[in-house]
Short mmCIF file of C-alpha atoms and ligand atoms in Angstrom, two decimals:
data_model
loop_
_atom_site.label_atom_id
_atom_site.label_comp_id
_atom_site.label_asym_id
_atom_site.label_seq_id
_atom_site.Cartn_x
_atom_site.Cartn_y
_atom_site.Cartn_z
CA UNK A 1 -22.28 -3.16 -37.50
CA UNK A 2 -23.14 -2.36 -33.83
CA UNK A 3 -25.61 -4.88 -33.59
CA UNK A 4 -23.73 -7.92 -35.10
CA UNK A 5 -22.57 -10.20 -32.71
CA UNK A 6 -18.86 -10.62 -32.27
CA UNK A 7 -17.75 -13.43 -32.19
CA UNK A 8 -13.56 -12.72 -31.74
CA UNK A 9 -11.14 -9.78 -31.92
CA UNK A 10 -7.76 -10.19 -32.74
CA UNK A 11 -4.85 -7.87 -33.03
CA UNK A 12 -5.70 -6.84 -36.81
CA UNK A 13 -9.22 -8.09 -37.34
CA UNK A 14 -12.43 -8.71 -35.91
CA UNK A 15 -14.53 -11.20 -36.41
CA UNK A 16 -18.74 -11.04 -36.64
CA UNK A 17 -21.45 -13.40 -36.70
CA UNK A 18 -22.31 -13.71 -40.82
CA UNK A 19 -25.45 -13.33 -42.44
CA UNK A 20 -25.86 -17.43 -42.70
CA UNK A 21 -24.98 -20.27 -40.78
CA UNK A 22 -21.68 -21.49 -41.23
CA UNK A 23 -20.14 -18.11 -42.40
CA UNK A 24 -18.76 -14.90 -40.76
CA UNK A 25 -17.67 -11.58 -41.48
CA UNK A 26 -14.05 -10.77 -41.01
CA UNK A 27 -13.65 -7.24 -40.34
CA UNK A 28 -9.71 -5.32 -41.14
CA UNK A 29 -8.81 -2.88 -38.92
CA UNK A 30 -6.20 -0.28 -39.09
CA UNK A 31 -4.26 -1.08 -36.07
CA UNK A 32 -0.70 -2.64 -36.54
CA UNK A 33 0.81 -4.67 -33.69
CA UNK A 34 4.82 -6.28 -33.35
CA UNK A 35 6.34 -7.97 -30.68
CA UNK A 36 3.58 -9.89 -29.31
CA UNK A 37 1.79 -6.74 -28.84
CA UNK A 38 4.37 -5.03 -27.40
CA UNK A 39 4.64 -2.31 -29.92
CA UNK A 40 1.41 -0.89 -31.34
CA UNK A 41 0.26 1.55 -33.98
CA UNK A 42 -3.09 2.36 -35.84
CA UNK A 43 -1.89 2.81 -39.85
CA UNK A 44 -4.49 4.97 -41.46
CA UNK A 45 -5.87 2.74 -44.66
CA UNK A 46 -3.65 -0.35 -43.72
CA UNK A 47 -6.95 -2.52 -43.12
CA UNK A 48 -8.57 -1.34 -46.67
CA UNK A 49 -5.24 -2.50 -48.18
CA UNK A 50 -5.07 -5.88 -46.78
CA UNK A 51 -9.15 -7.04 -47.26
CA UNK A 52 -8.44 -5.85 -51.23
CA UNK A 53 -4.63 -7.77 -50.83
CA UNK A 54 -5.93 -10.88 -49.28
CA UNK A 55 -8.85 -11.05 -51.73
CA UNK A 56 -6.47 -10.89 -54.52
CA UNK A 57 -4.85 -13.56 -53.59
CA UNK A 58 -7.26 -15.87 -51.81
CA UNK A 59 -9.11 -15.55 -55.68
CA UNK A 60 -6.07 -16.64 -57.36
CA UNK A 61 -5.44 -19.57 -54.60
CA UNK A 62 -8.67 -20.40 -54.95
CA UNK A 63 -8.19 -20.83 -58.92
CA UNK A 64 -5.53 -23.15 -58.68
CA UNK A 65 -7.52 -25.44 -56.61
CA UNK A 66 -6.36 -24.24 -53.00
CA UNK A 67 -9.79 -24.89 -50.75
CA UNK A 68 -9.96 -21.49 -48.41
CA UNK A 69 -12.29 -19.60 -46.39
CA UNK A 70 -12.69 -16.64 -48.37
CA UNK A 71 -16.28 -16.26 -50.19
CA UNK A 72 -16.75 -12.71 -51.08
CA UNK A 73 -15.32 -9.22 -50.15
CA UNK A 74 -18.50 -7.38 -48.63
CA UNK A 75 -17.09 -3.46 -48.41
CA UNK A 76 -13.70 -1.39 -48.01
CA UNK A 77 -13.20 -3.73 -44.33
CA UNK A 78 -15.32 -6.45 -44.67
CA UNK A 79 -15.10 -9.65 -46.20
CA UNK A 80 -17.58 -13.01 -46.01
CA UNK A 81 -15.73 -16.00 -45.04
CA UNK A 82 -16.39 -19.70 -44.07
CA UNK A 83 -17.03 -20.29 -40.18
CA UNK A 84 -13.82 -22.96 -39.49
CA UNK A 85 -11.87 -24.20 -36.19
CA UNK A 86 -8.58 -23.32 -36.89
CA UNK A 87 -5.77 -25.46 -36.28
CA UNK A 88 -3.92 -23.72 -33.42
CA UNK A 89 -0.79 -23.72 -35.69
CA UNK A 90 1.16 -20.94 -37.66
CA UNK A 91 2.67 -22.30 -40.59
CA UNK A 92 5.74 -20.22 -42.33
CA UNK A 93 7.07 -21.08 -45.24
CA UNK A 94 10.93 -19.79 -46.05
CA UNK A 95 12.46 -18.93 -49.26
CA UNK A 96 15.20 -16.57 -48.27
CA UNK A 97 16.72 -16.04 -44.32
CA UNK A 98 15.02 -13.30 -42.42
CA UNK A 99 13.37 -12.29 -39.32
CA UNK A 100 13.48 -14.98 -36.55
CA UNK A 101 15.12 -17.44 -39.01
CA UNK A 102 18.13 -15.41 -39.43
CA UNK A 103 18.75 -14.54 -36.20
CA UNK A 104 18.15 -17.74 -34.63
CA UNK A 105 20.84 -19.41 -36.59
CA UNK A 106 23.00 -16.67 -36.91
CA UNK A 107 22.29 -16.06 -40.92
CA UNK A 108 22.89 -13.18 -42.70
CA UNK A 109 19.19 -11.32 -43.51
CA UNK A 110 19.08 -12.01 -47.52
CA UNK A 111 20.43 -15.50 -47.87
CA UNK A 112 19.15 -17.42 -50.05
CA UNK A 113 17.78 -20.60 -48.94
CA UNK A 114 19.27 -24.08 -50.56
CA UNK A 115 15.16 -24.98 -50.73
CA UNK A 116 11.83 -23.83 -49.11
CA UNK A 117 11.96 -24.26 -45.64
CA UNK A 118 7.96 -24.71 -43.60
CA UNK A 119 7.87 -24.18 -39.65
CA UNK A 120 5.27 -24.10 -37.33
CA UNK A 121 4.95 -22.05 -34.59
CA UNK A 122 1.91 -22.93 -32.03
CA UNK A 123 -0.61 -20.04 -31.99
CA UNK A 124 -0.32 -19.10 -28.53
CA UNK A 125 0.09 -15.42 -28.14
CA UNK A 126 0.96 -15.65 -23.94
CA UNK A 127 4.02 -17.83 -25.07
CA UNK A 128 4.87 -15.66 -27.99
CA UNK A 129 3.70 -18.52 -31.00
CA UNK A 130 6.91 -20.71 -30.09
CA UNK A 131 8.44 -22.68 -32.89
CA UNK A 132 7.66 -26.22 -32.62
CA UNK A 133 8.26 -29.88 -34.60
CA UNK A 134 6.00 -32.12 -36.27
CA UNK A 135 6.63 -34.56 -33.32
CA UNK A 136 4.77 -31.91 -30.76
CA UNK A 137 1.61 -31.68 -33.30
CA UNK A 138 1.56 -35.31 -33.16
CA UNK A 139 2.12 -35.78 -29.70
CA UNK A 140 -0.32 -32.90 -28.43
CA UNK A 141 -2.48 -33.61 -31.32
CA UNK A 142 -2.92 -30.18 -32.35
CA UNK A 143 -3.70 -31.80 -35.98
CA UNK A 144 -3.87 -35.23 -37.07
CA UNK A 145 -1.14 -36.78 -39.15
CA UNK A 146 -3.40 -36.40 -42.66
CA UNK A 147 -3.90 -33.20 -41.22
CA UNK A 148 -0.40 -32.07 -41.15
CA UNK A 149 0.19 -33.72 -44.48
CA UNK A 150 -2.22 -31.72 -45.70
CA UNK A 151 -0.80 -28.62 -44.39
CA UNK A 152 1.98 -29.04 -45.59
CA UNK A 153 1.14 -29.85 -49.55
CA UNK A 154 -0.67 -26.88 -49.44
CA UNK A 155 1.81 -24.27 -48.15
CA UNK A 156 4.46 -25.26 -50.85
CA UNK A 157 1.81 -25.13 -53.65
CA UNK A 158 0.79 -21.63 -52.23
CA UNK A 159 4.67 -20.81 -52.29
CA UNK A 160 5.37 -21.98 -55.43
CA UNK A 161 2.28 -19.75 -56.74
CA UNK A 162 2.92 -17.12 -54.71
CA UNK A 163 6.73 -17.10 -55.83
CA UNK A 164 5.45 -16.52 -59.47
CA UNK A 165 2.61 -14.08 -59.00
CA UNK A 166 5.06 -12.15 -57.22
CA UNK A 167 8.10 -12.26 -59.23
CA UNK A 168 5.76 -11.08 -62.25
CA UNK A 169 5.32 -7.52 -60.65
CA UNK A 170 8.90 -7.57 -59.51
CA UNK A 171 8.38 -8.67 -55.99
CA UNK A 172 10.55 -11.31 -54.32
CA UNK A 173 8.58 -13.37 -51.92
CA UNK A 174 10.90 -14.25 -48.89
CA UNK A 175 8.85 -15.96 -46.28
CA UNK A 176 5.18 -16.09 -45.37
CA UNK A 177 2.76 -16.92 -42.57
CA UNK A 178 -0.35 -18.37 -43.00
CA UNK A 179 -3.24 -20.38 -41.25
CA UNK A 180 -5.52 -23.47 -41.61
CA UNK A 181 -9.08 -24.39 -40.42
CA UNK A 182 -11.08 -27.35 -40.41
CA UNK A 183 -14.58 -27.10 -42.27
CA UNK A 184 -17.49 -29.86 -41.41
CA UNK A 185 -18.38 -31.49 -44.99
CA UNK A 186 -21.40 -33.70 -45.18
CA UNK A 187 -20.57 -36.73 -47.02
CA UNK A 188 -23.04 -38.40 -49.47
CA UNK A 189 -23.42 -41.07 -46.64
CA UNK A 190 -24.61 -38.24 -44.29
CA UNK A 191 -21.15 -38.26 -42.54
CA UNK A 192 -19.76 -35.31 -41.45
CA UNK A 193 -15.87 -34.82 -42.59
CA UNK A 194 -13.55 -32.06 -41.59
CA UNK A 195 -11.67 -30.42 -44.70
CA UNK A 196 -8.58 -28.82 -44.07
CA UNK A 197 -9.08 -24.99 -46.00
CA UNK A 198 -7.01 -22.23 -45.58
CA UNK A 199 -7.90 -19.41 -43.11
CA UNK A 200 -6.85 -15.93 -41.69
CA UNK A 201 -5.37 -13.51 -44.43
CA UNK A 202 -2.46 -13.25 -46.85
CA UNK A 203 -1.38 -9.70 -46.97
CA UNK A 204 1.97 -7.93 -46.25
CA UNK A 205 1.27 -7.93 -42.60
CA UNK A 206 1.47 -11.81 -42.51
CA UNK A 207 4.12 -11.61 -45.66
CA UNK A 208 8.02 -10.77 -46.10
CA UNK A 209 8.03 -9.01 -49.72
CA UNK A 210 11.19 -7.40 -51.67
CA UNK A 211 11.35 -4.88 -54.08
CA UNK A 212 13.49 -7.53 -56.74
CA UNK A 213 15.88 -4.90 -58.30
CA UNK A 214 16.52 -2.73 -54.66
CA UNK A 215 15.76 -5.20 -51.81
CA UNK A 216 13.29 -2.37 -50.56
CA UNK A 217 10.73 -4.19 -48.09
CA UNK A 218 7.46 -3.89 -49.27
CA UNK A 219 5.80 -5.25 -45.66
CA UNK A 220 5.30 -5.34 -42.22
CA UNK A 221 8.75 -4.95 -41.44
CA UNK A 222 8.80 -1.42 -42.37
CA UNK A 223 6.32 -0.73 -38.94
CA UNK A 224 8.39 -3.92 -37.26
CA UNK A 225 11.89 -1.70 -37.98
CA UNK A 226 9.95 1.86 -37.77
CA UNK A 227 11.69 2.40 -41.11
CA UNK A 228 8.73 4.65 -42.23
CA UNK A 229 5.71 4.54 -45.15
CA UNK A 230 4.25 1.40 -44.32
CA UNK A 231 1.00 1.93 -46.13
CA UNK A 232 3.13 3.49 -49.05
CA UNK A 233 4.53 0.01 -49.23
CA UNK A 234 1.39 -1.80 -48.73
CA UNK A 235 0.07 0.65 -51.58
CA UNK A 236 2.78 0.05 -53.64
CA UNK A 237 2.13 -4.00 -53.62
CA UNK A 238 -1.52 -3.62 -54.24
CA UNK A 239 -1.28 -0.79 -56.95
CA UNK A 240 1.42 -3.56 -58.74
CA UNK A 241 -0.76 -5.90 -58.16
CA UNK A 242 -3.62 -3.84 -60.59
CA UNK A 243 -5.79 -3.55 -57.53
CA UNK A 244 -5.05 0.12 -56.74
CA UNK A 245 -5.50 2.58 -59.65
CA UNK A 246 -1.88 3.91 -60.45
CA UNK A 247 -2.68 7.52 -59.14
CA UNK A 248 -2.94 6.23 -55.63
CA UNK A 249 0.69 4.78 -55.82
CA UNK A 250 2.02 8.11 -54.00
CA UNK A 251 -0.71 8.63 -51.70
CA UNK A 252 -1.69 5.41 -49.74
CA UNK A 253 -4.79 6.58 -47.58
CA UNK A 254 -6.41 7.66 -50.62
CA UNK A 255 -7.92 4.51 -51.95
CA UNK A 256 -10.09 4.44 -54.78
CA UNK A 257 -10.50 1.43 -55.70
CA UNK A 258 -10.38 -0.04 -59.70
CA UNK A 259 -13.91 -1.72 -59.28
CA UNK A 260 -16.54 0.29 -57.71
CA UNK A 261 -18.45 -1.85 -55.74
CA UNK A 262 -18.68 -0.68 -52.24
P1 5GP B 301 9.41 -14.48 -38.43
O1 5GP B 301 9.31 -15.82 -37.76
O2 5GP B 301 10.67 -14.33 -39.21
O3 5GP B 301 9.15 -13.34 -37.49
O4 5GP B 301 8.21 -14.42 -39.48
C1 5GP B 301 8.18 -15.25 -40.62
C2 5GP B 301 7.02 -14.81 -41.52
O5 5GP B 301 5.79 -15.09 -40.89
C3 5GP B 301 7.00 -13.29 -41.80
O6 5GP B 301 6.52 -13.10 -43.11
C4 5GP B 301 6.02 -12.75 -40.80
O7 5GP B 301 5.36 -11.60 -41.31
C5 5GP B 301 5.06 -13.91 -40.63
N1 5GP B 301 4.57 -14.02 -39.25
C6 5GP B 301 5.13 -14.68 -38.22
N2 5GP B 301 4.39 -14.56 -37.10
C7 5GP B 301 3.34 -13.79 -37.43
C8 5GP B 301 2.20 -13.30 -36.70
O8 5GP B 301 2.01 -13.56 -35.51
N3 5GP B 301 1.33 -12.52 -37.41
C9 5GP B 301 1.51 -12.21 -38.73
N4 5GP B 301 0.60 -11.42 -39.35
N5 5GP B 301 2.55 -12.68 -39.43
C10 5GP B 301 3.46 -13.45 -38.81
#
């Protein structure tokens, strides 16, 4: 791995040159960050859980005809991806009141939302990924107005997926971050396109996830809140997910896998 050239390392992954033009190899690493940074951790196992998590779901996105980056997981960390540019935008998507949503309007953590609310926050990590409006994308033309559209199609057809895949394992899904790219198409004409595909991850790190019947949070919050067995929870959502072999349920770093691929 030594000898790949890196290409970018964020707070939970790193990303490496790939094997072909056009793709890359996103790396998961174990280290948890909240705050903007400000609070930091390394969660044995955490990484391992969120390439198999992310795959999962990517797959089943992918099924239902949601373009994204993801080609193939590679090991345990690794997974191959499509090179993109991504859109310098975070786009949430809100089922219930929680985190920054609650609190900014004074809501009560829990609250069910009349309908599925999307925000975007700019990706700017030095100004802590402010929320912004549709009129600043526009304006700063930080994606173009099919762009947006786009955008926005796809996060409530990921929700509305998501919701169900969820709710069949007894999960509730509350909110959700997630991330877009643009990938160069040639056109029959010998144009070259961009496609808007989703990017970055879907795992409980960039998801709010209930336990249905107790409320228990099954994510990121549990490191955000230091309320304790984070990768227990991350376990938990993979293992109900049938990517985990039961056994593991009650002992997260331990992760044998149900295919035995890597
Ligand atoms: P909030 O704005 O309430 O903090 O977060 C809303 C949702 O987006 C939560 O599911 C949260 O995990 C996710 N989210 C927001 N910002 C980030 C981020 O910078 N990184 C990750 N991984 N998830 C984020």
């Amino acid at each position: 791995m030594s000898r790949r050239k890196q290409i970018y390392e964020g707070k939970a992954k790193i990303l490496y040159e790939g094997p072909e033009p056009g793709t890359l190899v996103q790396y998961f690493k174990d280290d948890a960050t909240a705050f903007n940074a400000q609070k930091k951790a390394v969660l044995d196992g955490k990484g391992v859980l969120n390439n198999r998590i992310s795959e999962f779901v990517m797959m089943r996105l992918a099924e239902i005809g949601i373009p994204t980056h993801f080609i193939k997981r590679l090991n345990m960390r690794e997974q191959l991806i499509k090179k993109v540019e991504i859109i310098p935008l975070e786009v949430i998507c809100r089922n219930v009141a929680a985190g920054t949503m609650a609190k900014r309007l004074g809501m009560e953590e829990g609250t069910k939302l009349p309908r599925s609310v999307v925000e975007f926050c700019l990706k700017r990590d030095d100004l802590g990924d402010p929320l912004i409006s549709e009129d600043h994308i526009h304006t700063f033309g930080w994606a173009t107005p099919g762009e947006l559209d786009e955008m926005i199609a796809m996060t409530l057809r990921i929700n509305d997926y998501l919701q169900g895949m969820f709710g069949g394992i007894g999960i509730k899904l509350i909110d959700f971050k997630i991330e877009f790219g643009r990938l160069d198409v040639q056109m029959d004409n010998g144009v070259t396109a961009h496609q808007v595909i989703l990017a970055d991850e879907i795992s409980p790190d960039s998801c709010r996830l209930w336990d249905r019947e107790t409320d228990r949070k099954l994510d990121k919050d549990r490191f955000r809140r230091d309320l304790g067995e984070v990768t227990e929870a991350y376990t938990e959502v993979a293992t109900r997910l049938g990517i985990l072999k039961e056994a593991n349920n009650k002992s997260a770093p331990k992760l044998s896998v149900v295919s035995n691929d890597d």
